[in-house]
XYZ file of C-alpha atoms in Angstrom:
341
model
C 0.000 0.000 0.000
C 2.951 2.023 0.697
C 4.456 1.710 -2.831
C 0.842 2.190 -4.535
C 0.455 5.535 -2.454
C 3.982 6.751 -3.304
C 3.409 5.684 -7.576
C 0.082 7.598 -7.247
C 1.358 10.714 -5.417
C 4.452 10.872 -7.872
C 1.718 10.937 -10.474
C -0.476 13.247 -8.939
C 1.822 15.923 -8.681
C 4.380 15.363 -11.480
C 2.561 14.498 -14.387
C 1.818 16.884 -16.677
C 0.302 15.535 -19.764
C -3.342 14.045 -18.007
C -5.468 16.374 -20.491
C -3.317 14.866 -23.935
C -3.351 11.900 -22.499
C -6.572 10.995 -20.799
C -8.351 9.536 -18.826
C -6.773 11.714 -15.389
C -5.175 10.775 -12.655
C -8.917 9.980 -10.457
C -9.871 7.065 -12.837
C -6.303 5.494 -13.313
C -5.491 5.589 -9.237
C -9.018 3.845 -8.882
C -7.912 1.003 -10.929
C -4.761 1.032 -8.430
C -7.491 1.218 -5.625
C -9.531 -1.199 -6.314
C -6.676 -3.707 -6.889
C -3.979 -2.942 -4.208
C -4.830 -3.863 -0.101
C -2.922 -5.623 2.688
C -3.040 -9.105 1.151
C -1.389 -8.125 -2.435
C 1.870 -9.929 -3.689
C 4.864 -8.087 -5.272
C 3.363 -9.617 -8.823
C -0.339 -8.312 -8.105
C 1.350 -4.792 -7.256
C 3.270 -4.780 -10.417
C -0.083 -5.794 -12.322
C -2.179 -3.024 -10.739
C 0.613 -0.026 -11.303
C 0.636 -1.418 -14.830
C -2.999 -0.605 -15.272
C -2.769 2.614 -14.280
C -0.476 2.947 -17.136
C -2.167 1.117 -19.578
C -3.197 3.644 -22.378
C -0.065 6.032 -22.054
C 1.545 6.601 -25.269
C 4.459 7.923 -23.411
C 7.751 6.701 -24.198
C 9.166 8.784 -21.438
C 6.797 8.014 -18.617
C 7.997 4.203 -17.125
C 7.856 1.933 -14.468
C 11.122 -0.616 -14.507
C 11.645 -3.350 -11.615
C 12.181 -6.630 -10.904
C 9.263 -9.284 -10.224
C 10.466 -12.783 -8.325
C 14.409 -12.321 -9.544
C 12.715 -11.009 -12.661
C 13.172 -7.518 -14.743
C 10.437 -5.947 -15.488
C 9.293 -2.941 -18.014
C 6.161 -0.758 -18.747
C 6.887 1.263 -21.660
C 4.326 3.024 -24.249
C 4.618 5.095 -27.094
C 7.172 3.399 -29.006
C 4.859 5.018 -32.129
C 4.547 2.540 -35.126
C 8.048 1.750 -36.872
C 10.053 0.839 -34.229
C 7.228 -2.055 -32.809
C 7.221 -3.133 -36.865
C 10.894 -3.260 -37.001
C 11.442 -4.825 -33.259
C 9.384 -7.885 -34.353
C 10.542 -7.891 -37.895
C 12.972 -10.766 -38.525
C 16.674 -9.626 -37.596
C 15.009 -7.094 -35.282
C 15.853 -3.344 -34.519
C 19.849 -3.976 -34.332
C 20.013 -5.853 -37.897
C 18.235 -3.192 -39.376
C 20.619 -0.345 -38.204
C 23.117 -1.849 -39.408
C 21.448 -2.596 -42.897
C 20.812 1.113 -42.745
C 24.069 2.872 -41.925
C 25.226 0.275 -44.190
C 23.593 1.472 -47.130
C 24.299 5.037 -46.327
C 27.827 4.808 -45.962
C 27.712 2.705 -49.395
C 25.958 5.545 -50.981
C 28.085 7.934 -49.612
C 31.007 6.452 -51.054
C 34.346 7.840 -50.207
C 32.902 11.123 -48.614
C 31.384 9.227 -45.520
C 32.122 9.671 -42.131
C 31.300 7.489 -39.455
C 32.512 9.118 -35.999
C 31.413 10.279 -32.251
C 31.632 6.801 -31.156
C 29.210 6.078 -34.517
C 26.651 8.213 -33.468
C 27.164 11.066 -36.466
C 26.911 9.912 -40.247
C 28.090 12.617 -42.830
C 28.892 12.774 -46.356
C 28.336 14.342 -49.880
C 26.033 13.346 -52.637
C 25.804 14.179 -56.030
C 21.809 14.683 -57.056
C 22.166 13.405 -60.706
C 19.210 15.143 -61.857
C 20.209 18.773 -61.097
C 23.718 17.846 -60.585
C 23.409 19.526 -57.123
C 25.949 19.055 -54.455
C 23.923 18.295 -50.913
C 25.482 17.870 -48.113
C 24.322 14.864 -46.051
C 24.148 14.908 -42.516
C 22.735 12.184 -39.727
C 22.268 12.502 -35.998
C 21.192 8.783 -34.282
C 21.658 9.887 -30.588
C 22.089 13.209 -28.841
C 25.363 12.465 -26.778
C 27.600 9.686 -26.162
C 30.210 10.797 -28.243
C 33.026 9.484 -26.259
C 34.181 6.762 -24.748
C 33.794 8.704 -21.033
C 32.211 6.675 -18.396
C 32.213 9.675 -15.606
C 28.074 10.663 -17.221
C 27.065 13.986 -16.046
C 30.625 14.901 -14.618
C 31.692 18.524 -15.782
C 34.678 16.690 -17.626
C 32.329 14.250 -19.467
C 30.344 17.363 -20.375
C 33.190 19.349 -21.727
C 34.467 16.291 -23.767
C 31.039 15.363 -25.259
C 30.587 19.040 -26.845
C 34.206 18.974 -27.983
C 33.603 15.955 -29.845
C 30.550 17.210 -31.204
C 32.218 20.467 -32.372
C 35.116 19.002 -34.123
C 33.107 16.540 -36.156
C 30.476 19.815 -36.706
C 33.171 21.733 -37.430
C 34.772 19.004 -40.157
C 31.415 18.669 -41.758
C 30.601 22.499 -41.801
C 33.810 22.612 -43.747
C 32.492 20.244 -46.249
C 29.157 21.965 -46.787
C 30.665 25.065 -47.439
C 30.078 24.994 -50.978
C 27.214 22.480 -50.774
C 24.063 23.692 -52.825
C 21.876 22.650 -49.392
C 22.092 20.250 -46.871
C 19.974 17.628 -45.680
C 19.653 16.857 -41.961
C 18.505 13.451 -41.166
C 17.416 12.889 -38.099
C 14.620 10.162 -38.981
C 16.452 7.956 -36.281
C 17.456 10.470 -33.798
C 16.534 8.610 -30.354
C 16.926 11.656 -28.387
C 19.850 12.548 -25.637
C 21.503 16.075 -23.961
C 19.125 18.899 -24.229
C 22.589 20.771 -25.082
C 23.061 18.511 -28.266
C 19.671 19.014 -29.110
C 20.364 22.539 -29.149
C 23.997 22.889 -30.594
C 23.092 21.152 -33.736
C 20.388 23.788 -35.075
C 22.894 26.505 -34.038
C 25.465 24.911 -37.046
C 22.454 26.404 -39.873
C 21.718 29.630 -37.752
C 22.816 33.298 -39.034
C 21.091 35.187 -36.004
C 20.596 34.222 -32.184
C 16.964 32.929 -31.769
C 14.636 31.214 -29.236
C 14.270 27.796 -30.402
C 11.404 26.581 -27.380
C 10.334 27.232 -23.977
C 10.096 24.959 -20.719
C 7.971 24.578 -18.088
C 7.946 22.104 -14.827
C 4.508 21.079 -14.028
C 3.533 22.647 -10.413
C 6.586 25.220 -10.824
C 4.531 28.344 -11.167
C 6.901 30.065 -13.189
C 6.498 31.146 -16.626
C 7.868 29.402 -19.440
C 11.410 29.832 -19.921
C 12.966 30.446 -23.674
C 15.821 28.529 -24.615
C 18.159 30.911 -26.627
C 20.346 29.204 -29.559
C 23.484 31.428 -30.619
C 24.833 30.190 -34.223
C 27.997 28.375 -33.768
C 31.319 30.231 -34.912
C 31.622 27.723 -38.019
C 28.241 27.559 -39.558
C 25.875 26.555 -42.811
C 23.514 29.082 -43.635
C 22.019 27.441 -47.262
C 18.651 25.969 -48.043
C 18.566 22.882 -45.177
C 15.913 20.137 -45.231
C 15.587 18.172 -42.126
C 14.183 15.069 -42.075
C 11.991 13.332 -39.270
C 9.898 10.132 -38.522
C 7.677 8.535 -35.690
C 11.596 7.096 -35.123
C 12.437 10.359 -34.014
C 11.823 11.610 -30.251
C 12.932 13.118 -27.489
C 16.437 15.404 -27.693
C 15.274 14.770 -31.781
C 12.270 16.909 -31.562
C 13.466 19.393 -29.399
C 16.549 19.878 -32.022
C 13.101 19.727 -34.616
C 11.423 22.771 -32.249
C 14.460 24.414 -33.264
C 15.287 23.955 -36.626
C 11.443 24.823 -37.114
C 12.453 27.963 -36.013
C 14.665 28.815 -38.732
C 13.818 30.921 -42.260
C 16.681 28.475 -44.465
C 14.437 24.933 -43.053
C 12.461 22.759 -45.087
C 10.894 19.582 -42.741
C 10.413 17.124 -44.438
C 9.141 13.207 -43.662
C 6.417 11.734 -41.396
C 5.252 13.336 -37.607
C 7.492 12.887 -34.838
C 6.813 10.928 -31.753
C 5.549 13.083 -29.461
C 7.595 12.617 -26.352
C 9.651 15.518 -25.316
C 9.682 15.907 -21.328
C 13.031 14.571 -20.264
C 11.902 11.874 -17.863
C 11.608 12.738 -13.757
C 12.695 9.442 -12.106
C 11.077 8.960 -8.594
C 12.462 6.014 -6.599
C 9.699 3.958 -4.910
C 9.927 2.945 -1.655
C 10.461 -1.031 -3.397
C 13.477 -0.227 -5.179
C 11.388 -0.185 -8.796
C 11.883 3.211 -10.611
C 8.807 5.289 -11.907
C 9.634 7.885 -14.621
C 7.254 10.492 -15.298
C 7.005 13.455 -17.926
C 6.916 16.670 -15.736
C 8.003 19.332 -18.603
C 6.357 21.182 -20.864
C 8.282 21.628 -24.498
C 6.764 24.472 -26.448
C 7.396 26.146 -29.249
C 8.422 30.205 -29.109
C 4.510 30.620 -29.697
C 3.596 28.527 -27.222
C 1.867 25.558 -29.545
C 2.467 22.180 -27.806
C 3.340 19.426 -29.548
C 3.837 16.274 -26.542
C 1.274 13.058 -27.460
C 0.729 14.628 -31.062
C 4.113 15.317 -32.254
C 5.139 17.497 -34.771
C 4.368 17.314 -38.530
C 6.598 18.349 -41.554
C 6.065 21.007 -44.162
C 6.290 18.474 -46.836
C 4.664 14.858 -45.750
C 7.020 11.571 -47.233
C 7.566 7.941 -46.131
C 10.928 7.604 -44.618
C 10.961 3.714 -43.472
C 8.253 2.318 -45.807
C 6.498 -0.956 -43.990
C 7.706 -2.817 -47.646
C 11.308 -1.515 -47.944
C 12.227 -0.128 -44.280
C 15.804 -0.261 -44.943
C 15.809 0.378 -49.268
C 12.763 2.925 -48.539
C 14.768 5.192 -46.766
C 17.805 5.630 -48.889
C 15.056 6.359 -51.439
C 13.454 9.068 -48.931
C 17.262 10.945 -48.564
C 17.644 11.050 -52.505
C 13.826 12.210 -53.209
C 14.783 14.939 -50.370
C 17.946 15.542 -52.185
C 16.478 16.012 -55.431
C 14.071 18.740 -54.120
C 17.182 20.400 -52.583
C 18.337 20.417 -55.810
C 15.718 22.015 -57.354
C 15.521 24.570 -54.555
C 18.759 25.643 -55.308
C 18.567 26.178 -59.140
């Protein structure tokens, strides 16, 4: 009873998404309620925190424990690719690798694979317009480095120094690019300061690129200012997005929405931007919750809905998921090409 009060209060307070996400918090903790007394086993617990869960398509909000020696997940909001691809034969880690397989094939001798494999770059030749597009791809907001001291002011000084020399190598490249394309169609998310370096690399001008809130805080929403980096690309960009992307990926996508040079391009995004409050219970399991509120500079909201491109096209086709979405970067590429004529 102890644990179910905790979970519920946690909820009660924290959550912040109840109205985008319904039903509220009265009719989930009654299903908690109604299942939870003095006799209940660890199991039954588990079971009726899980149903007060049941319906959140949240990636961000989580309960994660262990049941009789056993681990234990409740996860939603995975959207619709990553389910497809999960239970596809090979699963999720044989298609990355078919993926940045193909891209680094197409690239040809211009790719580059670095940041501990988490940035993709390269040039490519549209033959129809004989454009020159640069070709840039962001899986993961961070981890650039082999650090293990996370969080540390010397991991966090090494992770954006990383980031800015490979930026700064690629910047070089575009600089005579016709446009560049910005794929972040499997951006998982990450650091908040990732999320807001990378738009900063196609920014002439400091602007806000989206405002936070805390649920309960009573402040106002504060703006997050993005100052362009000192080695920038200022040409036509398209940035590219899917149901993939989430997180640290939309955020960057709140950003780059921002600027007057950005074409989006590809299929909504997840809808899942709150980075996630964790709140022990008193059990050991480990509730996360969203408690932020991710807005854009006019304060539209885009959590549960996510946010849509300018220009609507299938990046990881249900038929070709791997072959679909080199097709997706060249179809981008050949309306960069255009754009730039």
């Amino acid at each position: 009873e102890a644990v179910a009060a905790a979970f519920l209060d946690h909820f009660e307070r924290h959550y912040a998404f109840f109205d985008r996400r319904p039903p509220g918090h009265d009719e989930r903790a009654a299903r908690v309620r109604a299942s939870v007394g003095p006799e209940t086993g660890e199991a039954e617990l588990w079971y009726g925190l899980a149903a007060y869960m049941e319906g959140f398509s949240d990636s961000h909000t989580k309960l994660i424990g262990a049941v009789a020696g056993e681990r234990r997940r409740v996860q939603d909001g995975q959207g619709t690719t990553l389910p497809r691809i999960r239970a596809s034969k090979g699963g999720e880690g044989s298609w990355l690798l078919n993926l940045i397989g193909q891209a680094k094939k197409r690239l040809g001798k211009s790719a580059h694979h670095e940041a501990q494999d988490r940035i993709l770059w390269g040039m490519i030749d549209e033959p129809k317009t004989g454009a020159r597009i640069g070709y840039l791809q962001v899986f993961v907001m961070g981890g650039f480095t082999t650090r293990e001291d996370f969080a540390s002011p010397e991991w966090a000084a090494a992770e954006m120094a990383e980031f800015d020399r490979v930026m700064d190598e690629a910047m070089t490249a575009f600089g005579g690019a016709d446009a560049v394309i910005v794929d972040l169609s499997n951006n998982r998310g990450g650091w908040d300061r990732v999320a807001k370096a990378l738009p900063s690399r196609f920014a002439s001008a400091p602007f806000t690129g989206f405002t936070t809130v805390s649920q309960g805080s009573g402040l106002a929403p504060f703006p997050h200012s993005i100052i362009p980096a000192a080695l920038t690309y200022i040409g036509p960009v398209f940035l590219m997005t899917s149901d993939v992307t989430v997180s640290g990926g939309e955020l960057a996508t709140l950003a780059f929405r921002q600027l007057p040079n950005v074409t989006h391009v590809g299929s909504r995004t997840r809808g899942a931007f709150s980075t996630p409050l964790a709140k022990p219970l008193p059990n050991g399991w480990l509730l996360e919750l969203s408690n932020e509120t991710f807005a854009a500079p006019d304060g539209t909201v885009f959590e549960e809905t996510g946010i849509a491109p300018q220009v609507a096209l299938a990046i990881y086709p249900e038929d070709a998921p791997v072959a679909g979405h080199w097709e997706a970067v060249m179809k981008v590429a050949a309306m960069a090409g255009r754009a730039s004529q």
